[in-house]
XYZ file of C-alpha atoms in Angstrom:
786
model
C 24.146 -68.336 0.787
C 21.952 -68.876 3.835
C 22.866 -70.267 7.243
C 19.831 -71.984 8.783
C 18.940 -72.675 12.406
C 16.131 -75.116 13.239
C 14.253 -74.912 16.535
C 11.712 -77.603 17.375
C 10.373 -79.672 20.239
C 11.869 -82.985 21.312
C 8.367 -84.422 21.683
C 6.502 -86.037 20.092
C 9.255 -88.195 18.633
C 7.736 -88.222 15.144
C 7.927 -84.423 14.997
C 11.528 -84.482 16.174
C 12.490 -87.074 13.582
C 10.795 -85.118 10.794
C 12.470 -81.841 11.674
C 15.926 -83.325 12.226
C 15.845 -85.218 8.942
C 14.827 -82.083 7.069
C 17.502 -79.975 8.802
C 20.167 -82.568 8.002
C 19.043 -83.047 4.405
C 19.133 -79.364 3.489
C 22.868 -78.832 3.893
C 23.534 -79.423 0.220
C 20.534 -77.567 -1.110
C 20.438 -74.464 -3.256
C 20.921 -71.165 -1.395
C 22.101 -73.043 1.735
C 25.646 -72.898 3.059
C 24.957 -74.454 6.439
C 22.026 -75.956 8.355
C 22.059 -76.716 12.078
C 19.454 -77.782 14.636
C 19.508 -77.504 18.393
C 20.408 -81.205 18.507
C 23.666 -80.499 16.681
C 24.938 -78.050 19.283
C 27.777 -79.135 21.554
C 26.735 -77.875 24.969
C 28.546 -80.160 27.404
C 30.017 -78.094 30.234
C 28.715 -74.824 28.764
C 25.792 -72.558 29.458
C 23.058 -73.802 27.164
C 21.593 -70.374 26.542
C 24.987 -69.089 25.368
C 25.418 -71.899 22.848
C 21.885 -71.436 21.497
C 22.540 -67.715 21.176
C 25.773 -68.309 19.290
C 23.999 -70.594 16.828
C 21.260 -68.029 16.262
C 23.872 -65.275 15.922
C 25.534 -67.236 13.110
C 22.321 -68.024 11.241
C 20.718 -65.811 8.614
C 17.315 -67.526 8.747
C 15.709 -69.199 11.755
C 13.011 -71.846 11.267
C 10.893 -72.621 14.320
C 8.312 -75.407 14.593
C 5.518 -74.287 16.924
C 2.969 -77.101 16.706
C 3.602 -77.911 20.381
C 4.217 -74.314 21.534
C 7.353 -75.577 23.265
C 8.716 -73.020 25.709
C 12.242 -73.778 24.471
C 11.291 -73.109 20.862
C 9.352 -69.964 21.750
C 12.362 -68.653 23.656
C 14.613 -69.406 20.651
C 12.163 -67.670 18.329
C 12.216 -64.670 20.666
C 16.024 -64.636 20.588
C 15.965 -64.593 16.788
C 13.386 -61.781 16.695
C 15.370 -59.679 19.153
C 18.560 -60.243 17.146
C 16.799 -59.000 13.990
C 17.038 -62.360 12.250
C 14.730 -63.433 9.462
C 12.428 -66.115 10.775
C 9.813 -68.563 9.538
C 7.192 -70.156 11.791
C 6.363 -73.742 10.869
C 3.210 -75.621 11.852
C 1.748 -79.025 11.022
C -1.296 -78.259 8.833
C -2.934 -81.569 9.791
C -2.784 -80.896 13.525
C -6.057 -79.095 14.299
C -5.112 -78.779 17.962
C -1.842 -77.060 17.071
C -3.566 -74.516 14.838
C -6.074 -73.685 17.580
C -3.350 -73.522 20.247
C -1.346 -71.052 18.146
C -4.461 -68.925 17.739
C -5.125 -69.025 21.490
C -1.502 -68.060 22.096
C -2.490 -64.809 20.349
C 0.892 -63.066 20.205
C 1.685 -64.445 16.753
C -1.813 -64.392 15.319
C -0.974 -61.576 12.883
C 2.329 -63.187 11.905
C 2.338 -65.459 8.867
C 3.032 -69.173 9.295
C 4.256 -71.875 6.949
C 2.185 -75.066 6.953
C 3.499 -78.488 6.019
C 2.234 -82.068 5.943
C 5.387 -84.209 6.005
C 9.183 -84.051 5.617
C 9.107 -83.869 1.813
C 6.471 -81.141 1.856
C 8.431 -79.203 4.501
C 11.632 -79.327 2.455
C 9.799 -77.833 -0.531
C 8.260 -75.125 1.623
C 11.664 -74.171 3.022
C 13.149 -73.946 -0.481
C 10.251 -71.700 -1.439
C 10.947 -69.475 1.568
C 14.617 -69.210 0.665
C 13.833 -68.309 -2.957
C 12.262 -65.111 -1.574
C 13.690 -64.726 1.936
C 11.412 -62.958 4.454
C 12.280 -59.645 6.023
C 13.347 -59.524 9.637
C 10.262 -59.946 11.826
C 11.653 -57.198 14.050
C 11.492 -54.786 11.098
C 7.914 -55.882 10.459
C 7.002 -55.212 14.083
C 8.617 -51.771 14.190
C 8.073 -50.959 10.501
C 11.801 -50.453 10.082
C 11.737 -47.287 12.187
C 14.555 -46.213 14.483
C 13.464 -46.261 18.117
C 14.958 -44.055 20.828
C 17.606 -45.601 23.099
C 16.415 -47.715 26.023
C 15.390 -45.897 29.175
C 17.974 -46.863 31.794
C 15.394 -46.581 34.562
C 12.660 -48.671 32.929
C 11.920 -52.197 34.171
C 9.491 -54.418 32.251
C 7.701 -56.770 34.656
C 5.298 -59.567 33.758
C 3.876 -60.948 37.026
C 2.577 -64.446 37.595
C -1.056 -64.934 36.627
C -1.491 -66.600 40.037
C -1.479 -63.750 42.520
C -0.283 -65.722 45.532
C 2.039 -64.636 48.334
C 5.130 -65.205 46.178
C 3.754 -62.988 43.420
C 2.783 -60.351 45.937
C 6.247 -60.257 47.497
C 8.015 -60.035 44.153
C 5.768 -57.159 43.036
C 6.396 -55.334 46.307
C 10.154 -55.902 46.035
C 10.351 -54.481 42.524
C 8.141 -51.503 43.430
C 10.391 -50.682 46.395
C 13.305 -49.798 44.093
C 12.314 -46.237 43.287
C 15.321 -45.811 40.981
C 13.472 -48.037 38.507
C 10.164 -47.215 36.819
C 8.296 -50.521 36.725
C 5.982 -51.233 33.781
C 3.650 -53.854 35.241
C 2.267 -55.961 32.367
C -0.586 -57.983 33.862
C -1.792 -60.746 31.568
C -5.428 -60.004 32.365
C -4.900 -56.550 30.811
C -2.319 -57.213 28.122
C -2.797 -60.915 27.356
C -3.882 -60.506 23.742
C -1.937 -57.319 23.014
C -0.179 -57.410 19.610
C 3.460 -58.470 19.647
C 4.495 -55.099 18.205
C 3.540 -53.362 21.449
C 5.558 -55.805 23.553
C 8.516 -55.441 21.183
C 8.591 -51.681 21.652
C 8.153 -51.907 25.435
C 10.992 -54.423 25.725
C 13.217 -52.335 23.473
C 12.585 -49.255 25.636
C 13.406 -51.158 28.871
C 16.777 -51.960 30.322
C 15.603 -54.780 32.612
C 12.933 -57.447 32.036
C 11.540 -59.694 34.795
C 9.188 -62.594 34.045
C 7.448 -64.483 36.865
C 6.301 -67.824 35.487
C 2.838 -68.922 36.590
C 2.749 -72.185 38.623
C 1.559 -75.090 36.469
C -1.377 -75.776 38.791
C -2.769 -72.277 38.242
C -5.468 -70.946 35.932
C -4.231 -70.225 32.339
C -0.654 -71.178 33.251
C 0.074 -72.840 29.876
C -0.850 -69.738 27.910
C 0.799 -67.334 30.366
C 4.131 -69.173 30.444
C 4.248 -69.702 26.693
C 3.843 -65.962 26.146
C 6.431 -65.170 28.798
C 8.916 -67.552 27.122
C 8.646 -65.777 23.776
C 8.927 -62.310 25.335
C 11.858 -63.339 27.529
C 13.636 -64.533 24.389
C 13.027 -61.194 22.669
C 14.361 -59.318 25.698
C 17.466 -61.510 25.784
C 17.959 -61.093 22.037
C 17.792 -57.322 22.486
C 20.570 -57.538 25.049
C 18.419 -56.643 28.042
C 19.078 -57.887 31.552
C 16.596 -60.733 31.957
C 15.365 -62.551 35.055
C 12.980 -65.509 34.830
C 11.395 -66.427 38.175
C 10.177 -70.019 38.652
C 9.014 -72.219 41.541
C 11.734 -74.739 42.362
C 9.380 -77.704 41.773
C 8.336 -76.521 38.304
C 9.808 -77.821 35.083
C 12.145 -75.292 33.485
C 12.748 -74.972 29.761
C 16.328 -76.126 29.231
C 17.211 -73.138 27.062
C 16.702 -70.594 29.813
C 17.265 -72.579 32.964
C 20.560 -70.699 33.419
C 18.628 -67.410 33.524
C 16.139 -68.676 36.097
C 15.789 -67.653 39.716
C 14.221 -70.626 41.448
C 12.534 -70.202 44.826
C 11.165 -72.497 47.533
C 8.643 -70.134 49.113
C 7.636 -66.486 49.200
C 10.297 -65.467 51.724
C 13.003 -67.218 49.716
C 11.844 -65.456 46.554
C 11.903 -62.056 48.229
C 15.445 -62.643 49.507
C 16.732 -63.811 46.122
C 14.953 -61.036 44.231
C 16.466 -58.392 46.521
C 19.928 -59.879 45.921
C 19.428 -59.822 42.152
C 18.127 -56.245 42.147
C 20.982 -55.052 44.361
C 23.487 -56.400 41.846
C 21.991 -54.340 39.021
C 23.950 -51.211 38.313
C 21.878 -48.100 39.055
C 20.311 -46.155 36.169
C 22.650 -43.618 34.581
C 20.003 -41.377 33.065
C 16.525 -40.075 33.739
C 13.505 -41.502 31.967
C 13.580 -40.667 28.269
C 10.692 -39.026 26.469
C 8.689 -41.576 24.555
C 9.009 -41.181 20.797
C 6.384 -42.840 18.673
C 7.373 -44.858 15.655
C 5.558 -44.385 12.384
C 4.188 -46.624 9.689
C 4.382 -46.008 5.994
C 2.432 -43.030 4.664
C -0.543 -45.170 3.674
C -1.074 -46.494 7.198
C 0.331 -43.595 9.227
C -3.126 -42.539 10.385
C -4.064 -45.965 11.595
C -2.454 -46.055 15.022
C -5.302 -45.916 17.477
C -3.302 -45.782 20.696
C -3.071 -48.485 23.331
C -6.228 -50.315 24.344
C -5.108 -50.087 28.007
C -5.637 -46.561 29.326
C -2.700 -46.674 31.764
C -0.349 -47.160 28.790
C -1.873 -44.373 26.714
C -2.162 -41.381 29.041
C -0.392 -39.067 26.600
C -2.648 -40.079 23.721
C -5.838 -39.704 25.745
C -5.112 -35.990 26.074
C -5.615 -35.690 22.308
C -8.511 -38.007 21.528
C -10.444 -38.846 24.679
C -14.184 -38.997 23.949
C -16.113 -37.055 26.575
C -19.380 -38.659 27.594
C -22.084 -37.922 30.115
C -20.291 -40.273 32.508
C -17.129 -38.187 32.253
C -19.016 -35.002 33.054
C -20.603 -36.750 36.037
C -17.127 -37.541 37.388
C -15.896 -33.972 36.880
C -19.061 -32.504 38.365
C -19.123 -35.007 41.258
C -22.648 -36.006 40.255
C -22.076 -39.560 41.501
C -19.685 -41.258 43.898
C -19.427 -44.789 42.497
C -18.805 -45.513 38.823
C -19.045 -49.075 37.630
C -18.539 -50.614 34.219
C -17.468 -53.810 32.531
C -13.821 -54.467 31.856
C -12.678 -52.107 29.104
C -15.543 -49.606 29.218
C -13.207 -46.745 30.120
C -13.306 -46.435 33.909
C -9.589 -45.723 34.196
C -9.615 -43.468 31.128
C -12.432 -41.451 32.697
C -10.540 -41.272 35.968
C -7.276 -40.142 34.341
C -8.915 -37.492 32.200
C -11.149 -36.274 35.015
C -8.047 -35.874 37.186
C -6.385 -33.782 34.465
C -9.496 -31.667 33.958
C -9.792 -30.978 37.670
C -6.079 -30.176 38.019
C -6.412 -27.545 35.295
C -8.182 -25.392 37.897
C -5.514 -24.331 40.413
C -8.211 -23.992 43.073
C -8.681 -27.787 43.114
C -6.574 -30.416 44.818
C -6.705 -33.845 43.159
C -5.723 -37.054 44.964
C -5.535 -40.243 42.865
C -5.448 -43.459 44.920
C -4.511 -46.708 43.136
C -3.648 -49.481 45.613
C -1.609 -52.383 44.259
C -3.106 -55.858 44.557
C -0.500 -57.029 47.057
C -1.333 -54.055 49.288
C -5.006 -54.972 49.493
C -4.094 -58.603 50.055
C -1.919 -57.539 53.000
C -4.996 -55.999 54.584
C -6.953 -59.193 53.973
C -4.370 -61.176 55.936
C -4.934 -58.891 58.913
C -8.725 -59.084 58.595
C -8.606 -62.889 58.628
C -7.373 -62.703 62.217
C -10.592 -61.003 63.363
C -13.543 -63.286 63.976
C -16.287 -60.838 64.970
C -18.072 -58.967 62.219
C -18.540 -55.782 64.241
C -14.816 -55.381 64.928
C -13.845 -56.273 61.361
C -16.207 -53.691 59.887
C -15.039 -51.079 62.395
C -11.423 -51.747 61.410
C -12.192 -51.570 57.674
C -13.935 -48.217 57.923
C -11.205 -46.853 60.183
C -8.341 -47.834 57.925
C -9.974 -46.306 54.833
C -10.587 -43.112 56.777
C -6.970 -42.961 57.936
C -5.549 -43.673 54.483
C -7.704 -41.094 52.719
C -7.106 -38.360 55.348
C -3.342 -38.829 55.168
C -3.436 -38.992 51.366
C -5.194 -35.624 51.172
C -2.714 -34.087 53.630
C 0.332 -35.509 51.823
C -0.819 -34.358 48.373
C -1.599 -30.861 49.695
C 1.883 -30.476 51.157
C 3.538 -32.030 48.105
C 1.751 -29.631 45.746
C 2.623 -26.596 47.894
C 6.289 -27.592 48.053
C 6.433 -27.816 44.257
C 5.501 -24.137 43.920
C 8.197 -21.440 43.797
C 7.050 -19.909 47.100
C 7.072 -23.270 48.856
C 5.410 -23.692 52.262
C 5.559 -20.516 54.397
C 6.988 -21.135 57.866
C 4.339 -21.184 60.567
C 1.471 -21.343 58.065
C -1.396 -23.858 58.386
C 0.248 -25.887 55.594
C 3.504 -25.897 57.548
C 1.638 -27.195 60.591
C 0.037 -29.881 58.421
C 3.463 -30.851 57.095
C 4.840 -31.038 60.631
C 1.948 -33.271 61.708
C 2.719 -35.654 58.844
C 6.406 -35.672 59.752
C 5.796 -36.321 63.435
C 3.083 -38.950 63.210
C 2.558 -40.257 59.661
C 5.960 -40.850 58.020
C 6.013 -37.436 56.332
C 4.525 -36.048 53.130
C 7.005 -37.955 50.969
C 5.737 -41.320 52.196
C 3.717 -42.965 49.442
C 0.300 -44.507 49.843
C 2.048 -47.902 49.781
C 4.394 -46.994 52.625
C 1.593 -45.691 54.835
C -0.534 -48.737 54.085
C 2.354 -51.099 54.888
C 2.943 -49.273 58.155
C -0.747 -49.546 58.972
C -0.771 -53.290 58.325
C 2.217 -53.783 60.632
C 0.586 -51.683 63.347
C -2.663 -53.633 63.140
C -0.836 -56.947 63.026
C 1.102 -56.001 66.146
C -2.011 -54.965 68.018
C -3.884 -58.153 67.141
C -0.935 -60.396 68.006
C -1.054 -59.056 71.571
C -4.595 -60.334 71.851
C -7.872 -58.465 71.617
C -11.029 -59.405 73.507
C -13.497 -59.221 70.640
C -16.434 -59.779 73.000
C -15.660 -56.492 74.766
C -16.779 -54.092 72.059
C -15.462 -50.928 73.711
C -11.973 -52.179 74.603
C -11.497 -54.014 71.306
C -12.400 -50.888 69.372
C -9.986 -48.853 71.472
C -7.180 -51.302 70.622
C -7.964 -51.148 66.903
C -8.352 -47.376 67.045
C -4.900 -47.014 68.590
C -3.380 -49.227 65.867
C -5.116 -47.081 63.232
C -3.709 -43.878 64.782
C -7.342 -42.866 65.205
C -6.502 -40.427 67.999
C -4.555 -38.324 65.490
C -7.322 -38.087 62.873
C -9.215 -35.321 64.664
C -6.052 -33.193 64.680
C -5.393 -34.061 61.047
C -8.953 -33.137 60.074
C -8.657 -29.722 61.773
C -5.297 -28.978 60.138
C -6.611 -29.953 56.693
C -9.541 -27.589 57.190
C -7.273 -24.702 58.195
C -4.867 -25.302 55.311
C -7.332 -26.027 52.520
C -10.569 -24.162 53.332
C -9.975 -21.733 50.449
C -9.763 -24.554 47.927
C -12.683 -24.890 45.555
C -12.664 -28.674 45.814
C -10.646 -31.596 47.160
C -11.288 -34.450 44.683
C -10.306 -37.987 45.743
C -10.400 -40.541 42.915
C -9.985 -44.233 43.826
C -9.195 -46.790 41.105
C -7.392 -50.117 40.630
C -9.500 -51.948 43.207
C -10.063 -54.881 40.834
C -6.382 -55.884 40.870
C -6.780 -58.033 43.973
C -9.927 -59.648 42.572
C -8.489 -62.850 41.172
C -9.136 -66.560 41.208
C -8.259 -68.006 44.601
C -8.741 -64.779 46.560
C -11.078 -64.629 49.551
C -13.812 -62.819 47.627
C -16.224 -62.517 50.540
C -13.611 -60.862 52.747
C -12.424 -58.697 49.860
C -16.003 -57.603 49.208
C -16.260 -56.496 52.831
C -13.081 -54.476 52.414
C -14.452 -52.745 49.327
C -17.877 -52.332 50.871
C -16.196 -50.554 53.780
C -14.746 -48.042 51.313
C -18.116 -47.520 49.627
C -19.738 -47.029 53.029
C -17.156 -44.587 54.333
C -17.383 -42.369 51.225
C -20.442 -40.472 52.469
C -19.141 -40.233 56.006
C -15.854 -38.636 54.931
C -17.658 -36.127 52.724
C -20.053 -35.252 55.555
C -17.208 -34.998 58.072
C -15.403 -32.398 55.972
C -18.618 -30.418 55.447
C -19.072 -29.915 59.191
C -17.920 -26.618 60.603
C -17.298 -25.457 64.177
C -15.062 -23.119 66.118
C -12.200 -25.606 65.814
C -12.646 -26.955 62.307
C -13.329 -25.308 58.961
C -15.588 -26.723 56.268
C -13.877 -28.163 53.185
C -15.544 -29.281 49.960
C -14.361 -32.887 49.585
C -15.659 -35.250 46.885
C -14.786 -38.927 46.745
C -15.290 -41.017 43.596
C -14.703 -44.769 43.371
C -14.271 -46.662 40.077
C -15.170 -50.348 40.239
C -15.683 -53.150 37.732
C -19.392 -53.952 37.429
C -19.024 -57.693 38.092
C -17.118 -56.904 41.288
C -19.676 -54.309 42.301
C -22.478 -56.841 41.752
C -20.713 -59.270 44.103
C -20.101 -56.562 46.705
C -23.675 -55.350 46.428
C -24.993 -58.864 47.066
C -23.087 -58.884 50.372
C -24.300 -55.436 51.477
C -26.924 -55.231 54.213
C -28.684 -52.290 52.563
C -27.626 -52.403 48.908
C -30.236 -49.878 47.763
C -28.455 -47.150 49.723
C -25.352 -47.447 47.514
C -25.858 -44.976 44.663
C -23.999 -45.845 41.459
C -23.598 -44.821 37.846
C -22.753 -47.477 35.249
C -20.527 -46.566 32.308
C -22.082 -47.928 29.118
C -21.629 -47.553 25.382
C -25.100 -48.302 24.042
C -24.766 -45.497 21.481
C -22.785 -47.030 18.596
C -22.181 -43.580 17.095
C -20.424 -42.524 20.282
C -18.419 -45.748 20.340
C -17.334 -45.222 16.715
C -15.972 -41.832 17.730
C -13.382 -43.640 19.873
C -11.672 -44.688 16.639
C -12.590 -41.703 14.543
C -11.284 -39.110 17.008
C -8.007 -41.018 17.304
C -7.767 -41.087 13.528
C -8.294 -37.339 13.268
C -5.856 -36.613 16.099
C -3.063 -38.346 14.169
C -3.616 -36.378 10.933
C -1.491 -33.368 10.075
C -4.277 -31.913 7.954
C -7.896 -31.465 8.912
C -10.024 -34.287 7.557
C -13.412 -35.859 8.115
C -13.981 -39.004 10.138
C -15.507 -40.569 7.016
C -12.006 -40.642 5.483
C -11.117 -43.404 7.927
C -13.774 -45.693 6.484
C -13.594 -44.469 2.867
C -9.824 -44.494 2.383
C -8.004 -46.301 5.193
C -10.237 -49.377 5.387
C -11.799 -51.477 2.672
C -15.389 -50.334 2.124
C -17.196 -53.552 3.091
C -16.601 -56.798 4.971
C -18.809 -59.757 4.073
C -21.076 -57.355 2.245
C -21.531 -55.073 5.277
C -20.053 -51.550 5.529
C -16.764 -51.927 7.421
C -17.737 -49.444 10.127
C -20.961 -51.332 10.836
C -19.242 -54.703 10.672
C -16.540 -53.841 13.215
C -19.011 -52.226 15.599
C -21.286 -55.266 15.395
C -18.524 -57.788 16.153
C -17.117 -56.308 19.363
C -18.427 -55.940 22.855
C -19.568 -52.290 23.064
C -16.604 -50.838 24.925
C -13.598 -48.759 23.822
C -10.919 -51.271 24.776
C -12.373 -53.959 22.527
C -12.842 -51.693 19.500
C -9.332 -50.236 19.802
C -7.815 -53.705 20.154
C -9.708 -54.969 17.082
C -8.716 -51.949 14.975
C -5.050 -52.085 15.987
C -4.896 -55.802 15.209
C -6.342 -55.138 11.739
C -3.803 -52.376 11.058
C -0.932 -54.571 12.219
C -2.102 -57.394 9.957
C -2.336 -54.988 6.999
C 1.101 -53.567 7.786
C 2.717 -57.011 7.964
C 1.100 -57.898 4.641
C 2.388 -54.608 3.094
C -1.117 -53.501 2.175
C -1.757 -49.857 1.396
C -5.074 -50.008 3.194
C -6.729 -52.463 5.572
C -8.276 -55.232 3.492
C -11.193 -57.545 4.255
C -8.906 -60.469 5.050
C -6.891 -58.270 7.438
C -10.081 -57.507 9.360
C -11.186 -61.141 9.453
C -7.757 -62.258 10.707
C -7.828 -59.487 13.309
C -11.261 -60.648 14.397
C -9.785 -64.033 15.307
C -7.137 -62.305 17.446
C -9.750 -60.093 19.056
C -12.004 -63.053 19.828
C -9.202 -64.737 21.791
C -8.602 -61.490 23.654
C -12.322 -61.101 24.440
C -12.646 -64.712 25.604
C -9.737 -64.368 28.039
C -11.159 -61.093 29.356
C -14.467 -62.876 29.914
C -12.759 -65.530 32.039
C -11.187 -62.800 34.176
C -14.552 -61.096 34.691
C -16.072 -64.449 35.565
C -13.940 -64.750 38.698
C -16.549 -62.851 40.717
C -19.090 -65.580 39.967
C -16.958 -68.011 42.005
C -17.455 -70.498 39.180
C -14.806 -71.803 36.794
C -16.459 -70.566 33.611
C -13.979 -72.016 31.127
C -15.463 -75.556 31.031
C -18.942 -74.029 30.839
C -18.065 -71.797 27.894
C -16.142 -74.497 26.039
C -19.376 -76.537 25.878
C -20.654 -73.945 23.375
C -17.829 -74.708 20.908
C -19.133 -75.668 17.475
C -22.731 -74.615 18.209
C -24.799 -72.270 16.070
C -24.946 -68.627 17.110
C -28.681 -68.906 17.951
C -29.708 -71.547 20.502
C -33.192 -72.379 21.735
C -34.049 -73.130 25.350
C -33.997 -76.954 25.107
C -30.622 -76.932 23.354
C -29.186 -74.476 25.896
C -30.334 -76.762 28.697
C -28.472 -79.704 27.127
C -25.303 -77.630 26.646
C -25.297 -76.559 30.282
C -26.231 -79.976 31.605
C -22.563 -80.954 31.912
C -22.116 -77.994 34.249
C -25.158 -78.715 36.412
C -22.953 -79.923 39.252
C -21.280 -76.500 39.344
C -24.385 -74.352 39.420
C -28.021 -74.461 38.464
C -28.894 -73.922 34.828
C -30.919 -70.789 35.596
C -28.046 -69.313 37.588
C -25.586 -70.001 34.773
C -27.850 -68.327 32.233
C -28.111 -65.232 34.437
C -24.308 -65.137 34.777
C -23.709 -65.558 31.033
C -26.220 -62.819 30.250
C -24.789 -60.470 32.859
C -21.315 -60.954 31.371
C -22.593 -60.282 27.853
C -21.906 -63.769 26.489
C -25.576 -64.573 25.849
C -28.321 -62.314 24.536
C -32.003 -63.099 24.975
C -34.528 -62.695 22.151
C -36.871 -59.804 22.967
C -38.486 -59.312 19.550
C -38.347 -61.239 16.272
C -34.600 -61.915 15.626
C -33.567 -59.101 17.977
C -31.432 -60.083 21.001
C -30.736 -58.026 24.101
C -27.288 -58.219 25.764
C -27.994 -55.754 28.569
C -26.066 -56.624 31.715
C -27.559 -54.409 34.424
C -30.244 -55.777 36.707
C -32.859 -53.351 35.381
C -32.082 -54.123 31.757
C -32.221 -57.853 32.377
C -35.597 -57.622 34.111
C -37.012 -55.588 31.241
C -35.605 -58.056 28.698
C -37.131 -60.983 30.623
C -40.591 -59.432 30.372
C -40.240 -58.796 26.636
C -38.894 -62.311 26.064
C -41.752 -63.890 27.996
C -44.328 -61.971 25.948
C -42.575 -62.934 22.701
C -42.574 -66.662 23.451
C -46.212 -66.488 24.510
C -47.261 -64.612 21.362
C -45.472 -66.955 18.950
C -45.796 -70.127 21.064
C -42.199 -71.157 20.548
C -39.240 -71.872 22.879
C -37.161 -68.991 24.166
C -34.076 -68.333 22.046
C -30.614 -67.044 22.965
C -27.726 -65.758 20.867
C -23.971 -66.027 21.477
C -22.315 -62.641 21.186
C -20.276 -62.190 17.961
C -17.150 -61.334 19.991
C -16.759 -64.980 21.061
C -17.834 -66.781 17.893
C -14.464 -67.078 16.100
C -12.720 -68.401 19.214
C -15.423 -71.011 19.861
C -15.919 -71.702 16.123
C -19.593 -70.800 16.394
C -21.676 -71.166 13.238
C -23.270 -67.950 11.986
C -27.015 -67.957 11.311
């Protein structure tokens, strides 16, 4: 006999009445011993979350109505999942908005739902469910496999999507506790990640912190709904959970007793420190990650994580080397750009490993956190004159990179059995760091924080910006510029025998978010791009007092950010770049095929993936061709799509991935791609969401007059021509360059070439110019295929 728990929203009233009447009327039904709803719980004078947990503990099946995506109901569903309960997700089949909202929510897109029309229909559906009770959703997510015990040192952290001062301080506070290894799950990277990945990450963590996004912020509804579900799972798993919320925000009643409410950034930092201090310290070192496995039929179909930072171990086995990768290793270029998901970080990580394999190289990886860059921006805002600001920017990058090289050199030497010989050049370098730069153990973050405080102190004393010489001397003193010459000489003496000192800079896009001062941030990044050549040249110089050192500096930057920075450069043509692209579909297919082969115990051909693991065709097209044609040409998108299809097939207990699994996964991928597009659109300084939504329900091919009408509603935001350029650069729109062939090239050169071909085509056929919406966004926007 089953014990049922019903979770549903209090609003609208008609939904509440329907659900409560059904819950009350089922108590005498077949298979049912007891039925209770949240309204039946006696919670007066008790912690609400405890009473809800007790009710879910007692139930055998949880039924959760998600038509409104109530944060309370999502949290309760998460509790039930974490407690390994069998669950059913209910949704009003006549509410088109609810169906779309659940799809946009994304986390449950591969999880089956039960649709109903009214109370009588719902009662029948529930009886049908109980006739063949579902398995625990947790078992579906983990495929029934045993996972290793939680890592006592691991902290799962989902930051606010609004990267304001409060978010920055919380991130810095959590990072400062070195006893915990923080897994930072940014929504712009992991927003559409399958629930199975989150389930494993939460299971492996001991602590979970969720910073709710302020309601006034971009994508707050989606971000907070996802956080509510994941917080419930963490609580159900027995993890220590903290939910951080602005004190003026509405709090879901179910988890208000878990919430840390704050008035301002300083208040949040104080409260967060208090909460962290009360956590007992980890009792074990980080555990080795053990991968779970699917059934034999689908064992080969784990393609790794679509986010490179979360798949470093896997990349060692199946990373696809391209010309761009060789350029990084060979230092053939200094700036690598690419769209979100093209593999910039993967190239950086693998290049670092390849370079480290030669003991003659020293590799320095620099990945500033967003709050660190924003701290610099606050200092720069206090400087009015351009000359002094640019001087400061170049000086601080020079200081940070010099000290990073010195610290990594000493750290590497100390890790060797022989250590650092007393009196040696390395020992002198170590002593210099200890005396003047917080020592070799000081992280990049610590040195940067110290630098910000030094600059802030110097500027607060007052600097005459009109006196160029004296103002530069003040800034130079704050930047410890008088020590850099000594540091440069010591680095030369200690490292002149090295084959190469490779500095790789990544993560610069983290501070590039809606609401940031993009013009000032572009100056900060431009300063780095400018100083690259100067640092390399400085280390090449040789004299009686300094030895030449082969230093290479490579910067990885998102292409939309680079385009913005380039527009603000005085001499943009002097900035040499290489753009990472995946025009070759055969090379892109290898991203999946090499991962497939890496997971096989026996040698097989890549064709086995498409012949045996996937259904042969989708909508009459070979599956390989279909999947490649529906995604933006970048590894992250293809891996996400493939993983979503495998998860859907696994949940449906299919022996191979079927056509319907792929089509369902395409819907999940489209939501993921759309959200990624909004993040990339930040650099345009235009809110693209209302612009893109105007395309909903259109046909995939649009002529010029129709496109003009669609964009007319956005004419107050930007000119039509400017919007078209932006949408083409982001890969949303392709322009027809030959009969029924559309070009989605995003670089300036590609777009100019496509414009010429398009102009000649329209002239030859005497018809309006045509555009096509990329297949990646069609399911989300319900675009008609032509």
